[in-house]
Amino acid sequence: MTINCKGQLIDLSTPKVMGIINVTPDSFHDGGRYKDESSILRQVDTMLNEGATFIDVGGYSSRPGADHVSETEELKRVLPVIELILDRFPETLISIDTFRSYVAKISIEAGAALINDISAGYLDEDMLETIGQLGAPYIMMHMKGNPKTMQEQTAYDDLVKDINFYFAERIAQAHAEKINDIIIDPGFGFAKTLEQNYELLHKLELLQLTDKPILAGVSRKSMIYKTLGTTSENALNGTTALHMVALQKGAKILRVHDVKEAMECVTLFNQLTKS
């Protein structure tokens, strides 16, 4: 189970960790935290040293009800960060969190390694064709609507069956556009109620029907802190608990704010599965 990132084969049979760098003022946990070059480089350095395989850079907040950001503004946020990171840490595999094909194209040309699309191509009809032409790995997430409207769209006939059907259709479209390396993200918190998020995690192994690596993004989300009656700042312990569940259910990438703790999870999980 490998993906090709800029000519480098990444083996996902052993789970990997993706560290989050949000260069947005309004992301739910770290919005506004990485405003200048030194804070970004310090955090990337920490994440790489702690064992992150990927660094996920986002310039458009996708939290529920997030404000619209223009394509120009999104590029203005992410391009300098790609250049900054690769100048200091040239080997870094940067993932760009975007649903826009033009942002994806410019980012990959600037040195990013993969694209992480919350809409699986639904919010930009040129996305799949663009990714196919770029030859980059593609993370496709399950969502309905867009960040403004998704929490009004939580009705399903059968949650996991519907998500599997969604991915079957999206994967077929991606293959038609010659996208070889596909990772699926079930979209915890996107067009799902708190109860649905837990149902999805409980049945996560059923998404292995797609035969694609699964990325789990639960880090510090409201499904954790609302259940515990706390805040995202105090949701690390809950995040770690759910990370181990996700790994046991077949997740191959953990997308996280806290790399050290996620890597400890992976190490313990690897030891557990060895015995």
Tab-separated table of C-alpha atoms in Angstrom:
chain	number	residue	atom	x	y	z
A	1	MET	CA	0.000	0.000	0.000
A	2	THR	CA	2.227	2.813	-1.290
A	3	ILE	CA	1.690	6.301	-2.692
A	4	ASN	CA	4.119	8.185	-4.929
A	5	CYS	CA	4.930	11.648	-3.585
A	6	LYS	CA	7.265	13.519	-5.948
A	7	GLY	CA	9.000	10.274	-6.875
A	8	GLN	CA	9.255	9.090	-3.276
A	9	LEU	CA	7.292	5.937	-2.449
A	10	ILE	CA	5.556	6.209	0.916
A	11	ASP	CA	4.545	2.868	2.403
A	12	LEU	CA	1.201	3.197	4.187
A	13	SER	CA	1.100	-0.397	5.412
A	14	THR	CA	2.605	1.181	8.549
A	15	PRO	CA	0.381	4.111	9.662
A	16	LYS	CA	1.723	7.632	9.130
A	17	VAL	CA	1.034	10.994	10.759
A	18	MET	CA	0.119	14.243	8.998
A	19	GLY	CA	0.721	17.445	10.971
A	20	ILE	CA	-1.673	20.370	10.494
A	21	ILE	CA	-0.548	23.933	9.750
A	22	ASN	CA	-3.550	26.213	9.300
A	23	VAL	CA	-2.616	29.630	7.890
A	24	THR	CA	-6.134	30.912	8.447
A	25	PRO	CA	-7.366	33.419	11.019
A	26	ASP	CA	-10.481	31.380	11.879
A	27	SER	CA	-9.691	27.649	12.045
A	28	PHE	CA	-11.447	26.004	14.997
A	29	HIS	CA	-8.364	25.099	17.053
A	30	ASP	CA	-5.272	26.928	15.795
A	31	GLY	CA	-6.762	29.851	13.844
A	32	GLY	CA	-4.374	32.804	13.783
A	33	ARG	CA	-1.638	30.907	15.610
A	34	TYR	CA	0.789	30.745	12.678
A	35	LYS	CA	0.937	34.351	11.493
A	36	ASP	CA	4.617	34.854	10.823
A	37	GLU	CA	7.525	32.957	9.324
A	38	SER	CA	9.222	32.086	12.597
A	39	SER	CA	6.082	30.591	14.200
A	40	ILE	CA	5.386	28.513	11.071
A	41	LEU	CA	8.968	27.246	10.774
A	42	ARG	CA	9.150	26.495	14.502
A	43	GLN	CA	5.977	24.392	14.327
A	44	VAL	CA	7.008	22.565	11.134
A	45	ASP	CA	10.435	21.832	12.653
A	46	THR	CA	8.755	20.435	15.767
A	47	MET	CA	6.318	18.297	13.779
A	48	LEU	CA	9.021	16.869	11.495
A	49	ASN	CA	11.283	16.099	14.463
A	50	GLU	CA	8.389	14.390	16.224
A	51	GLY	CA	7.873	12.089	13.250
A	52	ALA	CA	5.327	13.622	10.871
A	53	THR	CA	5.516	12.174	7.346
A	54	PHE	CA	3.320	14.912	5.872
A	55	ILE	CA	2.628	18.565	6.673
A	56	ASP	CA	-0.895	19.659	5.706
A	57	VAL	CA	-1.151	23.384	4.895
A	58	GLY	CA	-4.566	25.005	4.677
A	59	GLY	CA	-5.521	28.543	3.686
A	60	TYR	CA	-9.309	28.158	3.787
A	61	SER	CA	-11.014	27.265	7.047
A	62	SER	CA	-13.516	24.442	6.585
A	63	ARG	CA	-14.977	24.540	10.080
A	64	PRO	CA	-18.804	24.575	10.158
A	65	GLY	CA	-20.119	27.976	9.036
A	66	ALA	CA	-16.683	29.191	7.923
A	67	ASP	CA	-16.497	32.388	5.878
A	68	HIS	CA	-15.851	32.346	2.145
A	69	VAL	CA	-12.263	33.109	1.098
A	70	SER	CA	-11.386	34.167	-2.450
A	71	GLU	CA	-9.055	32.044	-4.569
A	72	THR	CA	-6.577	34.934	-4.661
A	73	GLU	CA	-6.572	35.220	-0.873
A	74	GLU	CA	-6.194	31.462	-0.435
A	75	LEU	CA	-3.160	31.424	-2.741
A	76	LYS	CA	-1.731	34.477	-0.985
A	77	ARG	CA	-1.874	32.516	2.251
A	78	VAL	CA	-0.509	29.133	1.123
A	79	LEU	CA	2.093	29.860	-1.577
A	80	PRO	CA	4.569	31.741	0.639
A	81	VAL	CA	4.208	28.980	3.243
A	82	ILE	CA	5.030	26.240	0.709
A	83	GLU	CA	8.112	28.201	-0.376
A	84	LEU	CA	9.101	28.970	3.210
A	85	ILE	CA	8.881	25.343	4.356
A	86	LEU	CA	10.673	23.893	1.325
A	87	ASP	CA	13.418	26.489	1.546
A	88	ARG	CA	14.165	25.473	5.147
A	89	PHE	CA	13.148	21.800	5.008
A	90	PRO	CA	13.502	20.760	1.331
A	91	GLU	CA	12.492	17.113	1.847
A	92	THR	CA	9.119	17.943	3.409
A	93	LEU	CA	6.080	16.300	1.850
A	94	ILE	CA	3.530	19.102	1.873
A	95	SER	CA	-0.162	18.412	1.488
A	96	ILE	CA	-2.358	21.335	0.437
A	97	ASP	CA	-5.840	21.406	1.920
A	98	THR	CA	-7.907	22.941	-0.907
A	99	PHE	CA	-11.014	22.205	-2.964
A	100	ARG	CA	-9.950	24.503	-5.834
A	101	SER	CA	-8.221	23.075	-8.884
A	102	TYR	CA	-6.242	26.252	-9.614
A	103	VAL	CA	-4.903	26.426	-6.047
A	104	ALA	CA	-4.034	22.719	-6.330
A	105	LYS	CA	-2.191	23.255	-9.636
A	106	ILE	CA	-0.164	26.266	-8.472
A	107	SER	CA	0.654	24.569	-5.153
A	108	ILE	CA	1.927	21.363	-6.752
A	109	GLU	CA	3.979	23.410	-9.237
A	110	ALA	CA	5.443	25.302	-6.244
A	111	GLY	CA	6.600	22.016	-4.703
A	112	ALA	CA	3.674	20.587	-2.717
A	113	ALA	CA	3.439	16.790	-2.887
A	114	LEU	CA	-0.263	15.967	-2.535
A	115	ILE	CA	-3.733	17.527	-2.470
A	116	ASN	CA	-6.273	17.153	0.336
A	117	ASP	CA	-9.767	18.044	-0.953
A	118	ILE	CA	-12.684	18.245	1.498
A	119	SER	CA	-15.150	18.011	-1.404
A	120	ALA	CA	-13.702	15.068	-3.404
A	121	GLY	CA	-13.994	17.227	-6.521
A	122	TYR	CA	-17.637	18.230	-6.026
A	123	LEU	CA	-16.898	21.924	-5.358
A	124	ASP	CA	-14.739	22.338	-8.479
A	125	GLU	CA	-15.575	20.348	-11.594
A	126	ASP	CA	-11.998	20.734	-12.888
A	127	MET	CA	-10.348	19.252	-9.788
A	128	LEU	CA	-10.166	15.578	-10.775
A	129	GLU	CA	-8.900	16.316	-14.272
A	130	THR	CA	-6.291	18.704	-12.828
A	131	ILE	CA	-5.039	16.155	-10.289
A	132	GLY	CA	-4.842	13.519	-13.026
A	133	GLN	CA	-2.678	15.834	-15.130
A	134	LEU	CA	-0.465	16.725	-12.164
A	135	GLY	CA	0.063	13.080	-11.209
A	136	ALA	CA	-0.181	13.908	-7.501
A	137	PRO	CA	-1.716	11.751	-4.764
A	138	TYR	CA	-5.252	12.854	-3.910
A	139	ILE	CA	-7.044	12.754	-0.573
A	140	MET	CA	-10.806	12.810	-1.136
A	141	MET	CA	-13.104	13.514	1.784
A	142	HIS	CA	-16.770	12.739	2.314
A	143	MET	CA	-18.948	15.814	2.794
A	144	LYS	CA	-22.359	17.038	1.687
A	145	GLY	CA	-22.910	20.667	0.713
A	146	ASN	CA	-20.105	23.054	1.666
A	147	PRO	CA	-18.683	24.313	4.991
A	148	LYS	CA	-21.485	26.884	5.259
A	149	THR	CA	-24.320	24.395	4.689
A	150	MET	CA	-22.983	20.946	5.618
A	151	GLN	CA	-24.422	20.784	9.133
A	152	GLU	CA	-27.928	21.115	7.686
A	153	GLN	CA	-27.314	18.001	5.577
A	154	THR	CA	-27.019	15.160	8.051
A	155	ALA	CA	-29.812	12.861	6.796
A	156	TYR	CA	-28.693	9.421	5.601
A	157	ASP	CA	-30.510	6.212	4.694
A	158	ASP	CA	-27.594	4.201	6.049
A	159	LEU	CA	-24.573	6.274	7.085
A	160	VAL	CA	-21.713	3.905	6.260
A	161	LYS	CA	-23.410	2.414	3.205
A	162	ASP	CA	-24.076	5.916	1.829
A	163	ILE	CA	-20.447	6.946	2.441
A	164	ASN	CA	-19.155	3.789	0.729
A	165	PHE	CA	-21.426	4.496	-2.242
A	166	TYR	CA	-20.134	8.100	-2.381
A	167	PHE	CA	-16.521	6.905	-2.430
A	168	ALA	CA	-17.204	4.204	-5.030
A	169	GLU	CA	-18.542	6.886	-7.389
A	170	ARG	CA	-15.767	9.392	-6.644
A	171	ILE	CA	-13.014	6.765	-6.973
A	172	ALA	CA	-14.418	5.638	-10.335
A	173	GLN	CA	-14.369	9.276	-11.528
A	174	ALA	CA	-10.815	9.737	-10.229
A	175	HIS	CA	-9.614	6.564	-11.964
A	176	ALA	CA	-11.236	7.793	-15.191
A	177	GLU	CA	-9.016	10.894	-14.875
A	178	LYS	CA	-5.924	8.686	-14.379
A	179	ILE	CA	-5.492	9.493	-10.673
A	180	ASN	CA	-3.479	6.561	-9.338
A	181	ASP	CA	-2.874	7.357	-5.665
A	182	ILE	CA	-6.127	7.920	-3.785
A	183	ILE	CA	-6.669	8.194	-0.031
A	184	ILE	CA	-10.163	8.430	1.453
A	185	ASP	CA	-11.149	10.591	4.417
A	186	PRO	CA	-14.599	9.794	5.896
A	187	GLY	CA	-14.974	13.424	6.976
A	188	PHE	CA	-15.529	13.378	10.718
A	189	GLY	CA	-17.519	16.493	11.618
A	190	PHE	CA	-18.550	17.229	8.028
A	191	ALA	CA	-22.311	16.862	7.414
A	192	LYS	CA	-22.540	14.530	10.406
A	193	THR	CA	-24.090	14.816	13.847
A	194	LEU	CA	-22.081	14.002	16.954
A	195	GLU	CA	-23.777	10.575	17.149
A	196	GLN	CA	-23.069	9.897	13.467
A	197	ASN	CA	-19.373	10.668	13.977
A	198	TYR	CA	-19.175	7.935	16.609
A	199	GLU	CA	-21.169	5.491	14.497
A	200	LEU	CA	-18.720	6.166	11.653
A	201	LEU	CA	-15.666	5.608	13.854
A	202	HIS	CA	-17.219	2.450	15.316
A	203	LYS	CA	-17.744	1.040	11.811
A	204	LEU	CA	-14.662	2.573	10.158
A	205	GLU	CA	-13.298	-0.820	9.067
A	206	LEU	CA	-16.278	-1.134	6.688
A	207	LEU	CA	-14.751	1.640	4.553
A	208	GLN	CA	-11.921	-0.754	3.699
A	209	LEU	CA	-14.308	-2.059	1.038
A	210	THR	CA	-12.973	0.779	-1.135
A	211	ASP	CA	-9.506	-0.824	-1.042
A	212	LYS	CA	-7.981	2.642	-0.495
A	213	PRO	CA	-5.935	3.881	2.489
A	214	ILE	CA	-8.087	5.676	5.081
A	215	LEU	CA	-7.152	9.017	6.622
A	216	ALA	CA	-8.755	9.823	9.978
A	217	GLY	CA	-9.117	13.459	11.000
A	218	VAL	CA	-10.574	13.607	14.512
A	219	SER	CA	-7.921	15.771	16.173
A	220	ARG	CA	-9.441	18.067	18.840
A	221	LYS	CA	-12.802	18.146	17.021
A	222	SER	CA	-16.135	18.944	18.633
A	223	MET	CA	-17.128	15.260	18.598
A	224	ILE	CA	-14.485	14.931	21.332
A	225	TYR	CA	-14.724	18.131	23.337
A	226	LYS	CA	-18.520	18.348	23.317
A	227	THR	CA	-18.786	14.749	24.489
A	228	LEU	CA	-16.309	15.482	27.287
A	229	GLY	CA	-17.849	18.875	28.144
A	230	THR	CA	-14.558	20.688	27.540
A	231	THR	CA	-12.824	22.770	24.841
A	232	SER	CA	-10.561	21.998	21.879
A	233	GLU	CA	-7.600	23.164	23.996
A	234	ASN	CA	-8.351	20.402	26.501
A	235	ALA	CA	-9.200	17.677	23.990
A	236	LEU	CA	-5.761	16.105	23.484
A	237	ASN	CA	-6.357	13.133	25.770
A	238	GLY	CA	-9.698	12.417	24.089
A	239	THR	CA	-8.043	12.793	20.685
A	240	THR	CA	-5.375	10.247	21.607
A	241	ALA	CA	-8.019	7.768	22.772
A	242	LEU	CA	-9.878	8.019	19.456
A	243	HIS	CA	-6.649	7.859	17.438
A	244	MET	CA	-5.970	4.385	18.816
A	245	VAL	CA	-9.514	3.315	17.894
A	246	ALA	CA	-9.053	4.697	14.360
A	247	LEU	CA	-5.792	2.770	13.938
A	248	GLN	CA	-7.387	-0.443	15.170
A	249	LYS	CA	-10.226	0.106	12.690
A	250	GLY	CA	-7.800	0.417	9.763
A	251	ALA	CA	-6.786	4.097	9.470
A	252	LYS	CA	-3.427	4.513	7.707
A	253	ILE	CA	-2.938	8.274	8.180
A	254	LEU	CA	-3.770	10.346	11.254
A	255	ARG	CA	-4.225	14.056	10.488
A	256	VAL	CA	-3.349	15.803	13.738
A	257	HIS	CA	-2.481	18.990	15.597
A	258	ASP	CA	-0.226	17.095	18.043
A	259	VAL	CA	2.309	14.928	16.250
A	260	LYS	CA	4.256	13.570	19.240
A	261	GLU	CA	1.196	12.051	20.896
A	262	ALA	CA	-0.112	10.652	17.594
A	263	MET	CA	3.275	9.050	16.877
A	264	GLU	CA	3.214	7.455	20.324
A	265	CYS	CA	-0.174	5.990	19.383
A	266	VAL	CA	1.264	4.599	16.154
A	267	THR	CA	4.268	3.110	17.983
A	268	LEU	CA	2.054	1.391	20.550
A	269	PHE	CA	-0.340	0.215	17.840
A	270	ASN	CA	2.568	-1.266	15.842
A	271	GLN	CA	3.781	-3.075	18.964
A	272	LEU	CA	0.275	-4.336	19.626
A	273	THR	CA	-0.183	-5.713	16.114
A	274	LYS	CA	3.260	-7.358	16.179
A	275	SER	CA	2.443	-9.459	19.212
